[in-house]
Amino acid sequence: MKYYSTNNPSHQVSLSEAVIKGLAPDNGLYMPERIPVLSPELINRMSEMSFREIGYEVISALFSEDLSDHQIQELVDHTLAFDASIVKVEEYVYSLELFHGPTLAFKDFGARFCSKLMSMLDEEKAQKIYVLVATSGDTGSAVANGFLGVDGVEVIILFPRGKVSPLQEKQFTTLGKNITALEVEGVFDDCQTLVKQAFLDEELNQKLLLTSANSINIARWIPQCLYYFYAYSRLPKNGKKVVFSVPSGNFGNIGAGILAARMGLPIDHFVAATNLNKVVPEYLKGAEFLAQPSIQTLSNSMDVGNPSNFPRLKALFGDDESFFREKVKGYFYTDEETVRAIQQVKEQGYILDPHGAVGYLGLKDFMAENPGYVGVFLETAHPGKFKDVVEEALGETLVLPDRLAAFLKGEKKVIPMEKDFERFKAFLKNLG
Ligand SMILES: *Cc1c(COP(=O)(O)O)cnc(C)c1O
């Protein structure tokens, strides 16, 4: 299978190049040249298959030209090392819990798949791969934990000193092994700038194989379609149409759901639910797509004013905007509405995190306007990850899951770094 750039369909590369490069040289996003369609019989049979068996079928359909059966099995087993679960919240309303991985957020799925695939594509291990990541929190923890202990890959995480919550910081500064954390004297944008400069520096790129593993990489994007297949297979449908509501920031997660639908999964509609960073909901209501500066909210992993996967969504609908607007409905919510949803759903015995709360609200509004659906919202993080917001909303203390509490006991190890490219470059040159 070849992968093309959304900016130029005739620019096509191999799987290996798409994964190692991440972004196409023309700044386009890579997309599979064709989308395989699974038979309705296979999709029906998934109700009797395990998550891993489903994963194996779906990944084989996409990657069997490039990877052996054994590699696909290994990749799926590594990625689906923990569960996703469908939990009933109300009549016809289900939560798809994606927070059972090591860092308690759905990004664990993509990060684990990406790390394993990179290591496989670099089979000869002739050259070490250096993954550079700038983070304001979540991405750093998912990537660090996903790549921990993976052969032939070194991960360098840059984060702004004092700007990341202590719990998040612990998730990528205490791991050791092939994970190095650089504590940058500056803000997130400074970290991002250092990483971008490194990718452009010829001397460094001759010496080291540098890559990014950010959320637009197909190796992080594609595996996210797996839990839509699994959720659909476990969902009691009662003859109703199915809608998925996805709390969205960069729109990779919802894009993977649309990919699953294009592969034959009978999802009738999608809801793109956001906080006040509402560029896409406005587009879906008929406005132009206009990137905005991001606005800070309580669901801060979705504070994205210029969603990077937008071109991918358009490509999935064959650049047919009216089809796109027909199949995906957009809703956005304020922090006050988010907090009220957390409080209200708690009364029904379920605790939402702020991102899941936005997904829940979008689902409820869609279902109120469109009868006859059974709906699933994606619960993208464990409420304990956003302890302060949830505790304040509920007026009670949350018990942290053991694996989150365990991070807090680890010892923080960082290398201090100035926001000066020459220093950063010298540090990287010393590694090679
Ligand atoms: C990253 C993230 C999102 C947004 O996902 P996208 O794929 O960027 O749309 C939503 N919720 C949580 C908890 C996240 O970490």
mmCIF file of C-alpha atoms in Angstrom, residues 5-378:
data_model
loop_
_atom_site.group_PDB
_atom_site.id
_atom_site.type_symbol
_atom_site.label_atom_id
_atom_site.label_comp_id
_atom_site.label_asym_id
_atom_site.label_seq_id
_atom_site.Cartn_x
_atom_site.Cartn_y
_atom_site.Cartn_z
ATOM 1 C CA SER A 5 -0.032 13.502 0.658
ATOM 2 C CA THR A 6 -3.315 15.403 1.092
ATOM 3 C CA ASN A 7 -1.556 18.379 -0.548
ATOM 4 C CA ASN A 8 -0.570 16.412 -3.636
ATOM 5 C CA PRO A 9 -2.165 13.015 -4.404
ATOM 6 C CA SER A 10 0.589 12.177 -6.876
ATOM 7 C CA HIS A 11 3.235 12.379 -4.142
ATOM 8 C CA GLN A 12 3.175 8.762 -2.930
ATOM 9 C CA VAL A 13 5.500 7.008 -0.503
ATOM 10 C CA SER A 14 5.917 3.623 1.170
ATOM 11 C CA LEU A 15 4.525 2.799 4.608
ATOM 12 C CA SER A 16 8.001 2.998 6.038
ATOM 13 C CA GLU A 17 8.647 6.480 4.649
ATOM 14 C CA ALA A 18 5.218 7.759 5.739
ATOM 15 C CA VAL A 19 5.811 6.546 9.295
ATOM 16 C CA ILE A 20 9.401 7.712 9.667
ATOM 17 C CA LYS A 21 8.723 11.114 8.043
ATOM 18 C CA GLY A 22 5.398 11.684 9.825
ATOM 19 C CA LEU A 23 4.460 14.716 7.747
ATOM 20 C CA ALA A 24 4.835 14.895 3.939
ATOM 21 C CA PRO A 25 7.540 17.311 2.708
ATOM 22 C CA ASP A 26 4.782 19.556 1.279
ATOM 23 C CA ASN A 27 3.223 19.688 4.779
ATOM 24 C CA GLY A 28 0.350 17.452 3.696
ATOM 25 C CA LEU A 29 -0.918 14.538 5.772
ATOM 26 C CA TYR A 30 -0.361 11.007 4.554
ATOM 27 C CA MET A 31 -3.427 8.942 3.610
ATOM 28 C CA PRO A 32 -3.718 5.332 2.391
ATOM 29 C CA GLU A 33 -4.090 5.308 -1.417
ATOM 30 C CA ARG A 34 -7.166 3.084 -1.097
ATOM 31 C CA ILE A 35 -9.421 2.119 1.790
ATOM 32 C CA PRO A 36 -10.164 -1.599 2.054
ATOM 33 C CA VAL A 37 -13.793 -2.535 2.752
ATOM 34 C CA LEU A 38 -14.555 -5.416 5.122
ATOM 35 C CA SER A 39 -17.447 -7.743 4.332
ATOM 36 C CA PRO A 40 -20.708 -7.386 6.315
ATOM 37 C CA GLU A 41 -20.267 -11.062 7.320
ATOM 38 C CA LEU A 42 -16.915 -10.321 8.913
ATOM 39 C CA ILE A 43 -18.316 -7.252 10.698
ATOM 40 C CA ASN A 44 -21.212 -9.348 12.045
ATOM 41 C CA ARG A 45 -18.852 -12.051 13.240
ATOM 42 C CA MET A 46 -16.915 -9.503 15.289
ATOM 43 C CA SER A 47 -19.476 -9.807 18.088
ATOM 44 C CA GLU A 48 -17.971 -13.231 18.792
ATOM 45 C CA MET A 49 -14.347 -12.186 18.368
ATOM 46 C CA SER A 50 -11.982 -10.781 21.006
ATOM 47 C CA PHE A 51 -10.675 -7.218 20.722
ATOM 48 C CA ARG A 52 -7.341 -8.597 19.519
ATOM 49 C CA GLU A 53 -8.966 -10.863 16.927
ATOM 50 C CA ILE A 54 -10.890 -7.868 15.590
ATOM 51 C CA GLY A 55 -7.690 -5.823 15.597
ATOM 52 C CA TYR A 56 -5.878 -8.497 13.638
ATOM 53 C CA GLU A 57 -8.561 -8.540 10.891
ATOM 54 C CA VAL A 58 -8.665 -4.766 10.547
ATOM 55 C CA ILE A 59 -4.899 -4.242 10.594
ATOM 56 C CA SER A 60 -4.411 -7.109 8.117
ATOM 57 C CA ALA A 61 -6.830 -5.440 5.696
ATOM 58 C CA LEU A 62 -4.724 -2.275 5.816
ATOM 59 C CA PHE A 63 -1.154 -3.527 6.205
ATOM 60 C CA SER A 64 -0.909 -7.068 4.828
ATOM 61 C CA GLU A 65 1.078 -5.936 1.771
ATOM 62 C CA ASP A 66 3.736 -4.384 3.971
ATOM 63 C CA LEU A 67 3.927 -6.591 7.050
ATOM 64 C CA SER A 68 3.976 -10.354 7.662
ATOM 65 C CA ASP A 69 1.145 -12.074 9.559
ATOM 66 C CA HIS A 70 3.523 -12.550 12.421
ATOM 67 C CA GLN A 71 4.397 -8.852 12.516
ATOM 68 C CA ILE A 72 0.724 -7.879 12.408
ATOM 69 C CA GLN A 73 -0.032 -10.211 15.288
ATOM 70 C CA GLU A 74 2.827 -8.796 17.324
ATOM 71 C CA LEU A 75 1.761 -5.239 16.559
ATOM 72 C CA VAL A 76 -1.856 -5.855 17.544
ATOM 73 C CA ASP A 77 -0.918 -7.743 20.717
ATOM 74 C CA HIS A 78 1.395 -4.935 21.780
ATOM 75 C CA THR A 79 -1.212 -2.237 21.034
ATOM 76 C CA LEU A 80 -4.216 -3.954 22.586
ATOM 77 C CA ALA A 81 -2.462 -4.933 25.797
ATOM 78 C CA PHE A 82 -5.374 -3.450 27.770
ATOM 79 C CA ASP A 83 -9.115 -3.271 27.331
ATOM 80 C CA ALA A 84 -11.588 -0.768 26.032
ATOM 81 C CA SER A 85 -15.062 -1.092 27.500
ATOM 82 C CA ILE A 86 -18.616 -0.136 26.645
ATOM 83 C CA VAL A 87 -20.522 1.016 29.732
ATOM 84 C CA LYS A 88 -24.217 1.863 29.800
ATOM 85 C CA VAL A 89 -24.815 5.343 31.221
ATOM 86 C CA GLU A 90 -28.488 5.813 30.302
ATOM 87 C CA GLU A 91 -31.049 4.126 28.082
ATOM 88 C CA TYR A 92 -29.444 4.085 24.574
ATOM 89 C CA VAL A 93 -26.411 6.074 25.781
ATOM 90 C CA TYR A 94 -23.078 4.294 26.211
ATOM 91 C CA SER A 95 -19.603 5.398 27.250
ATOM 92 C CA LEU A 96 -16.681 3.886 25.345
ATOM 93 C CA GLU A 97 -13.966 3.933 27.991
ATOM 94 C CA LEU A 98 -10.580 4.314 26.345
ATOM 95 C CA PHE A 99 -8.611 5.081 29.506
ATOM 96 C CA HIS A 100 -7.499 1.643 30.624
ATOM 97 C CA GLY A 101 -3.959 2.022 29.260
ATOM 98 C CA PRO A 102 -0.739 3.047 31.053
ATOM 99 C CA THR A 103 -1.343 6.819 30.973
ATOM 100 C CA LEU A 104 -5.132 6.611 31.279
ATOM 101 C CA ALA A 105 -5.988 8.271 27.985
ATOM 102 C CA PHE A 106 -6.906 7.026 24.513
ATOM 103 C CA LYS A 107 -3.582 8.282 23.124
ATOM 104 C CA ASP A 108 -1.996 5.148 24.596
ATOM 105 C CA PHE A 109 -3.438 3.075 21.723
ATOM 106 C CA GLY A 110 -1.837 5.170 18.988
ATOM 107 C CA ALA A 111 1.452 5.649 20.839
ATOM 108 C CA ARG A 112 1.912 1.916 21.421
ATOM 109 C CA PHE A 113 1.142 1.025 17.814
ATOM 110 C CA CYS A 114 3.436 3.766 16.530
ATOM 111 C CA SER A 115 6.407 2.726 18.660
ATOM 112 C CA LYS A 116 6.146 -0.939 17.723
ATOM 113 C CA LEU A 117 5.681 -0.194 14.029
ATOM 114 C CA MET A 118 8.659 2.187 13.930
ATOM 115 C CA SER A 119 10.838 -0.412 15.538
ATOM 116 C CA MET A 120 9.648 -3.064 13.005
ATOM 117 C CA LEU A 121 10.191 -0.833 9.987
ATOM 118 C CA ASP A 122 13.723 -0.252 11.162
ATOM 119 C CA GLU A 123 14.313 -4.001 11.197
ATOM 120 C CA GLU A 124 18.053 -3.935 10.659
ATOM 121 C CA LYS A 125 18.428 -1.495 13.537
ATOM 122 C CA ALA A 126 21.283 -0.124 11.482
ATOM 123 C CA GLN A 127 20.504 3.314 12.783
ATOM 124 C CA LYS A 128 18.922 4.350 16.035
ATOM 125 C CA ILE A 129 15.718 6.372 15.621
ATOM 126 C CA TYR A 130 15.472 9.533 17.700
ATOM 127 C CA VAL A 131 11.915 10.627 18.428
ATOM 128 C CA LEU A 132 11.668 14.304 19.385
ATOM 129 C CA VAL A 133 8.477 15.436 21.135
ATOM 130 C CA ALA A 134 7.487 18.845 22.437
ATOM 131 C CA THR A 135 4.684 18.515 24.965
ATOM 132 C CA SER A 136 2.420 20.522 27.200
ATOM 133 C CA GLY A 137 1.438 17.300 28.984
ATOM 134 C CA ASP A 138 -0.664 14.521 27.478
ATOM 135 C CA THR A 139 1.260 13.737 24.322
ATOM 136 C CA GLY A 140 4.521 13.462 26.229
ATOM 137 C CA SER A 141 3.146 10.932 28.659
ATOM 138 C CA ALA A 142 1.471 8.756 26.011
ATOM 139 C CA VAL A 143 4.513 8.782 23.714
ATOM 140 C CA ALA A 144 7.003 8.181 26.544
ATOM 141 C CA ASN A 145 5.037 5.240 27.915
ATOM 142 C CA GLY A 146 4.284 3.861 24.449
ATOM 143 C CA PHE A 147 7.977 3.869 23.471
ATOM 144 C CA LEU A 148 9.379 2.788 26.822
ATOM 145 C CA GLY A 149 11.782 -0.108 26.348
ATOM 146 C CA VAL A 150 11.216 -0.310 22.559
ATOM 147 C CA ASP A 151 14.376 -1.493 20.823
ATOM 148 C CA GLY A 152 16.321 0.902 18.634
ATOM 149 C CA VAL A 153 14.342 4.009 19.547
ATOM 150 C CA GLU A 154 15.387 6.878 21.832
ATOM 151 C CA VAL A 155 12.754 9.393 22.892
ATOM 152 C CA ILE A 156 13.621 12.985 23.790
ATOM 153 C CA ILE A 157 10.777 14.910 25.395
ATOM 154 C CA LEU A 158 10.915 18.690 25.687
ATOM 155 C CA PHE A 159 8.548 20.299 28.161
ATOM 156 C CA PRO A 160 8.268 23.818 29.615
ATOM 157 C CA ARG A 161 9.545 24.096 33.170
ATOM 158 C CA GLY A 162 6.727 24.635 35.684
ATOM 159 C CA LYS A 163 4.003 24.660 33.003
ATOM 160 C CA VAL A 164 2.946 21.006 33.134
ATOM 161 C CA SER A 165 0.812 19.576 35.956
ATOM 162 C CA PRO A 166 2.903 17.598 38.493
ATOM 163 C CA LEU A 167 0.981 14.412 37.777
ATOM 164 C CA GLN A 168 1.490 14.683 34.020
ATOM 165 C CA GLU A 169 5.150 15.550 34.500
ATOM 166 C CA LYS A 170 5.705 12.413 36.551
ATOM 167 C CA GLN A 171 4.333 10.303 33.715
ATOM 168 C CA PHE A 172 7.295 11.092 31.473
ATOM 169 C CA THR A 173 10.121 12.228 33.784
ATOM 170 C CA THR A 174 10.338 9.126 35.978
ATOM 171 C CA LEU A 175 10.643 6.382 33.369
ATOM 172 C CA GLY A 176 14.380 6.296 32.585
ATOM 173 C CA LYS A 177 15.598 3.692 30.049
ATOM 174 C CA ASN A 178 15.213 5.077 26.486
ATOM 175 C CA ILE A 179 13.183 8.102 27.619
ATOM 176 C CA THR A 180 14.985 11.402 28.295
ATOM 177 C CA ALA A 181 13.106 14.475 29.507
ATOM 178 C CA LEU A 182 14.494 17.958 28.825
ATOM 179 C CA GLU A 183 13.107 20.643 31.101
ATOM 180 C CA VAL A 184 13.137 23.769 28.963
ATOM 181 C CA GLU A 185 13.437 27.238 30.447
ATOM 182 C CA GLY A 186 10.496 28.692 28.487
ATOM 183 C CA VAL A 187 6.941 28.004 27.355
ATOM 184 C CA PHE A 188 5.475 25.221 25.188
ATOM 185 C CA ASP A 189 6.033 27.197 21.986
ATOM 186 C CA ASP A 190 9.758 27.409 22.767
ATOM 187 C CA CYS A 191 9.879 23.612 23.041
ATOM 188 C CA GLN A 192 8.032 23.309 19.754
ATOM 189 C CA THR A 193 10.411 25.756 18.067
ATOM 190 C CA LEU A 194 13.487 23.817 19.223
ATOM 191 C CA VAL A 195 12.050 20.596 17.814
ATOM 192 C CA LYS A 196 11.138 22.215 14.501
ATOM 193 C CA GLN A 197 14.609 23.745 14.182
ATOM 194 C CA ALA A 198 16.169 20.336 14.803
ATOM 195 C CA PHE A 199 14.128 18.786 11.962
ATOM 196 C CA LEU A 200 15.346 21.527 9.605
ATOM 197 C CA ASP A 201 19.009 21.353 10.602
ATOM 198 C CA GLU A 202 20.970 19.624 7.847
ATOM 199 C CA GLU A 203 23.991 18.739 9.917
ATOM 200 C CA LEU A 204 21.870 17.067 12.607
ATOM 201 C CA ASN A 205 19.802 15.164 10.066
ATOM 202 C CA GLN A 206 22.914 13.776 8.442
ATOM 203 C CA LYS A 207 24.147 12.507 11.749
ATOM 204 C CA LEU A 208 20.893 11.282 13.357
ATOM 205 C CA LEU A 209 17.646 9.703 12.153
ATOM 206 C CA LEU A 210 15.169 12.161 13.662
ATOM 207 C CA THR A 211 11.400 11.638 13.693
ATOM 208 C CA SER A 212 8.367 13.079 15.403
ATOM 209 C CA ALA A 213 5.623 10.580 16.440
ATOM 210 C CA ASN A 214 3.137 13.426 16.725
ATOM 211 C CA SER A 215 -0.568 12.893 16.334
ATOM 212 C CA ILE A 216 -0.687 13.377 12.572
ATOM 213 C CA ASN A 217 1.570 10.347 11.977
ATOM 214 C CA ILE A 218 -0.458 7.578 10.295
ATOM 215 C CA ALA A 219 1.032 5.115 12.779
ATOM 216 C CA ARG A 220 -0.703 6.978 15.577
ATOM 217 C CA TRP A 221 -3.823 7.793 13.592
ATOM 218 C CA ILE A 222 -4.854 4.516 11.916
ATOM 219 C CA PRO A 223 -4.866 2.170 14.962
ATOM 220 C CA GLN A 224 -7.486 4.390 16.588
ATOM 221 C CA CYS A 225 -10.065 2.893 14.208
ATOM 222 C CA LEU A 226 -9.798 -0.425 16.076
ATOM 223 C CA TYR A 227 -11.864 0.549 19.085
ATOM 224 C CA TYR A 228 -14.746 1.728 16.900
ATOM 225 C CA PHE A 229 -15.008 -1.776 15.435
ATOM 226 C CA TYR A 230 -14.793 -3.298 18.896
ATOM 227 C CA ALA A 231 -17.359 -0.900 20.407
ATOM 228 C CA TYR A 232 -19.786 -1.480 17.556
ATOM 229 C CA SER A 233 -19.459 -5.243 17.984
ATOM 230 C CA ARG A 234 -20.341 -5.030 21.687
ATOM 231 C CA LEU A 235 -23.059 -2.369 21.487
ATOM 232 C CA PRO A 236 -26.688 -3.496 22.041
ATOM 233 C CA LYS A 237 -28.302 -1.928 18.979
ATOM 234 C CA ASN A 238 -31.962 -2.999 19.247
ATOM 235 C CA GLY A 239 -32.425 -2.355 15.552
ATOM 236 C CA LYS A 240 -31.529 1.326 15.959
ATOM 237 C CA LYS A 241 -29.101 3.408 13.924
ATOM 238 C CA VAL A 242 -25.715 4.057 15.531
ATOM 239 C CA VAL A 243 -24.088 7.424 16.261
ATOM 240 C CA PHE A 244 -20.641 8.024 17.808
ATOM 241 C CA SER A 245 -19.832 11.303 19.552
ATOM 242 C CA VAL A 246 -16.148 12.181 19.768
ATOM 243 C CA PRO A 247 -14.714 14.936 21.983
ATOM 244 C CA SER A 248 -12.293 16.531 19.547
ATOM 245 C CA GLY A 249 -9.210 18.741 19.467
ATOM 246 C CA ASN A 250 -6.939 17.868 16.553
ATOM 247 C CA PHE A 251 -9.672 15.638 15.091
ATOM 248 C CA GLY A 252 -7.506 12.544 14.711
ATOM 249 C CA ASN A 253 -9.727 10.376 16.880
ATOM 250 C CA ILE A 254 -12.970 11.186 15.044
ATOM 251 C CA GLY A 255 -11.104 10.840 11.737
ATOM 252 C CA ALA A 256 -10.191 7.272 12.690
ATOM 253 C CA GLY A 257 -13.888 6.595 13.368
ATOM 254 C CA ILE A 258 -14.745 7.899 9.915
ATOM 255 C CA LEU A 259 -12.022 5.632 8.504
ATOM 256 C CA ALA A 260 -13.750 2.681 10.234
ATOM 257 C CA ALA A 261 -17.047 3.738 8.626
ATOM 258 C CA ARG A 262 -15.385 3.960 5.206
ATOM 259 C CA MET A 263 -14.084 0.415 5.826
ATOM 260 C CA GLY A 264 -17.672 -0.766 6.087
ATOM 261 C CA LEU A 265 -18.584 -0.312 9.756
ATOM 262 C CA PRO A 266 -22.271 0.767 9.767
ATOM 263 C CA ILE A 267 -21.963 3.965 11.802
ATOM 264 C CA ASP A 268 -24.762 6.221 10.584
ATOM 265 C CA HIS A 269 -23.573 9.552 11.976
ATOM 266 C CA PHE A 270 -20.711 11.172 13.880
ATOM 267 C CA VAL A 271 -20.856 14.026 16.346
ATOM 268 C CA ALA A 272 -17.839 16.329 16.522
ATOM 269 C CA ALA A 273 -18.058 17.740 20.054
ATOM 270 C CA THR A 274 -15.708 20.533 21.127
ATOM 271 C CA ASN A 275 -15.205 23.139 23.815
ATOM 272 C CA LEU A 276 -15.082 26.818 22.808
ATOM 273 C CA ASN A 277 -12.390 25.982 20.247
ATOM 274 C CA LYS A 278 -15.201 25.564 17.766
ATOM 275 C CA VAL A 279 -13.689 26.016 14.301
ATOM 276 C CA VAL A 280 -14.963 22.641 13.069
ATOM 277 C CA PRO A 281 -18.528 22.836 14.505
ATOM 278 C CA GLU A 282 -18.842 26.240 12.809
ATOM 279 C CA TYR A 283 -17.530 24.810 9.550
ATOM 280 C CA LEU A 284 -20.047 21.970 9.791
ATOM 281 C CA LYS A 285 -22.846 24.522 10.189
ATOM 282 C CA GLY A 286 -21.800 26.058 6.879
ATOM 283 C CA ALA A 287 -19.026 28.564 7.703
ATOM 284 C CA GLU A 288 -15.575 28.624 6.111
ATOM 285 C CA PHE A 289 -12.823 26.731 7.922
ATOM 286 C CA LEU A 290 -10.918 29.493 9.663
ATOM 287 C CA ALA A 291 -8.110 28.652 12.108
ATOM 288 C CA GLN A 292 -8.235 30.653 15.352
ATOM 289 C CA PRO A 293 -5.833 31.209 18.247
ATOM 290 C CA SER A 294 -6.581 28.518 20.837
ATOM 291 C CA ILE A 295 -8.718 29.321 23.871
ATOM 292 C CA GLN A 296 -7.936 27.831 27.280
ATOM 293 C CA THR A 297 -10.700 25.637 28.733
ATOM 294 C CA LEU A 298 -11.261 22.923 31.355
ATOM 295 C CA SER A 299 -11.057 20.216 28.675
ATOM 296 C CA ASN A 300 -7.549 21.401 27.879
ATOM 297 C CA SER A 301 -6.432 18.495 25.706
ATOM 298 C CA MET A 302 -8.893 19.852 23.147
ATOM 299 C CA ASP A 303 -7.713 23.462 23.236
ATOM 300 C CA VAL A 304 -6.802 23.514 19.564
ATOM 301 C CA GLY A 305 -7.594 26.475 17.341
ATOM 302 C CA ASN A 306 -6.176 24.971 14.148
ATOM 303 C CA PRO A 307 -7.065 21.256 14.124
ATOM 304 C CA SER A 308 -4.272 19.506 12.253
ATOM 305 C CA ASN A 309 -6.272 16.531 10.986
ATOM 306 C CA PHE A 310 -8.884 18.633 9.178
ATOM 307 C CA PRO A 311 -7.466 17.929 5.669
ATOM 308 C CA ARG A 312 -7.634 14.228 6.491
ATOM 309 C CA LEU A 313 -11.345 14.498 7.333
ATOM 310 C CA LYS A 314 -12.042 16.219 4.037
ATOM 311 C CA ALA A 315 -10.087 13.542 2.166
ATOM 312 C CA LEU A 316 -12.145 10.822 3.868
ATOM 313 C CA PHE A 317 -15.262 12.359 2.348
ATOM 314 C CA GLY A 318 -13.610 12.596 -1.060
ATOM 315 C CA ASP A 319 -13.491 16.389 -0.661
ATOM 316 C CA ASP A 320 -17.298 16.448 -0.922
ATOM 317 C CA GLU A 321 -18.177 19.129 1.636
ATOM 318 C CA SER A 322 -21.930 18.572 1.630
ATOM 319 C CA PHE A 323 -21.449 14.842 2.270
ATOM 320 C CA PHE A 324 -19.058 15.747 5.114
ATOM 321 C CA ARG A 325 -21.579 18.180 6.625
ATOM 322 C CA GLU A 326 -24.372 15.636 6.248
ATOM 323 C CA LYS A 327 -22.570 12.813 8.084
ATOM 324 C CA VAL A 328 -20.823 14.783 10.831
ATOM 325 C CA LYS A 329 -22.740 17.124 13.115
ATOM 326 C CA GLY A 330 -20.870 19.660 15.234
ATOM 327 C CA TYR A 331 -21.670 20.940 18.735
ATOM 328 C CA PHE A 332 -19.615 23.019 21.165
ATOM 329 C CA TYR A 333 -19.880 23.715 24.888
ATOM 330 C CA THR A 334 -18.705 26.166 27.531
ATOM 331 C CA ASP A 335 -16.843 25.204 30.715
ATOM 332 C CA GLU A 336 -20.035 25.875 32.715
ATOM 333 C CA GLU A 337 -21.966 23.380 30.595
ATOM 334 C CA THR A 338 -19.126 20.876 30.943
ATOM 335 C CA VAL A 339 -19.132 21.150 34.748
ATOM 336 C CA ARG A 340 -22.921 20.806 34.858
ATOM 337 C CA ALA A 341 -22.748 17.644 32.759
ATOM 338 C CA ILE A 342 -20.174 16.133 35.153
ATOM 339 C CA GLN A 343 -22.483 16.919 38.086
ATOM 340 C CA GLN A 344 -25.641 15.664 36.413
ATOM 341 C CA VAL A 345 -24.200 12.389 35.121
ATOM 342 C CA LYS A 346 -22.675 11.707 38.561
ATOM 343 C CA GLU A 347 -26.235 11.628 39.891
ATOM 344 C CA GLN A 348 -26.830 8.737 37.489
ATOM 345 C CA GLY A 349 -23.832 6.977 39.020
ATOM 346 C CA TYR A 350 -21.178 7.686 36.351
ATOM 347 C CA ILE A 351 -18.169 9.997 36.621
ATOM 348 C CA LEU A 352 -17.140 11.830 33.439
ATOM 349 C CA ASP A 353 -13.852 13.593 32.823
ATOM 350 C CA PRO A 354 -14.168 17.071 31.230
ATOM 351 C CA HIS A 355 -13.463 15.727 27.712
ATOM 352 C CA GLY A 356 -15.934 12.857 27.992
ATOM 353 C CA ALA A 357 -18.457 15.382 29.351
ATOM 354 C CA VAL A 358 -18.200 17.383 26.118
ATOM 355 C CA GLY A 359 -18.715 14.162 24.118
ATOM 356 C CA TYR A 360 -21.727 13.255 26.261
ATOM 357 C CA LEU A 361 -23.318 16.678 25.750
ATOM 358 C CA GLY A 362 -22.871 16.468 21.978
ATOM 359 C CA LEU A 363 -24.396 13.003 21.910
ATOM 360 C CA LYS A 364 -27.425 14.068 23.962
ATOM 361 C CA ASP A 365 -28.098 17.096 21.775
ATOM 362 C CA PHE A 366 -27.796 15.046 18.601
ATOM 363 C CA MET A 367 -30.130 12.363 19.945
ATOM 364 C CA ALA A 368 -32.690 14.960 21.066
ATOM 365 C CA GLU A 369 -32.778 16.333 17.518
ATOM 366 C CA ASN A 370 -32.621 12.923 15.789
ATOM 367 C CA PRO A 371 -34.766 10.185 17.309
ATOM 368 C CA GLY A 372 -34.174 6.484 16.681
ATOM 369 C CA TYR A 373 -30.465 6.232 17.527
ATOM 370 C CA VAL A 374 -28.359 4.345 20.002
ATOM 371 C CA GLY A 375 -25.339 6.481 20.851
ATOM 372 C CA VAL A 376 -21.786 6.053 22.085
ATOM 373 C CA PHE A 377 -19.586 8.864 23.405
ATOM 374 C CA LEU A 378 -15.845 8.345 23.714
#
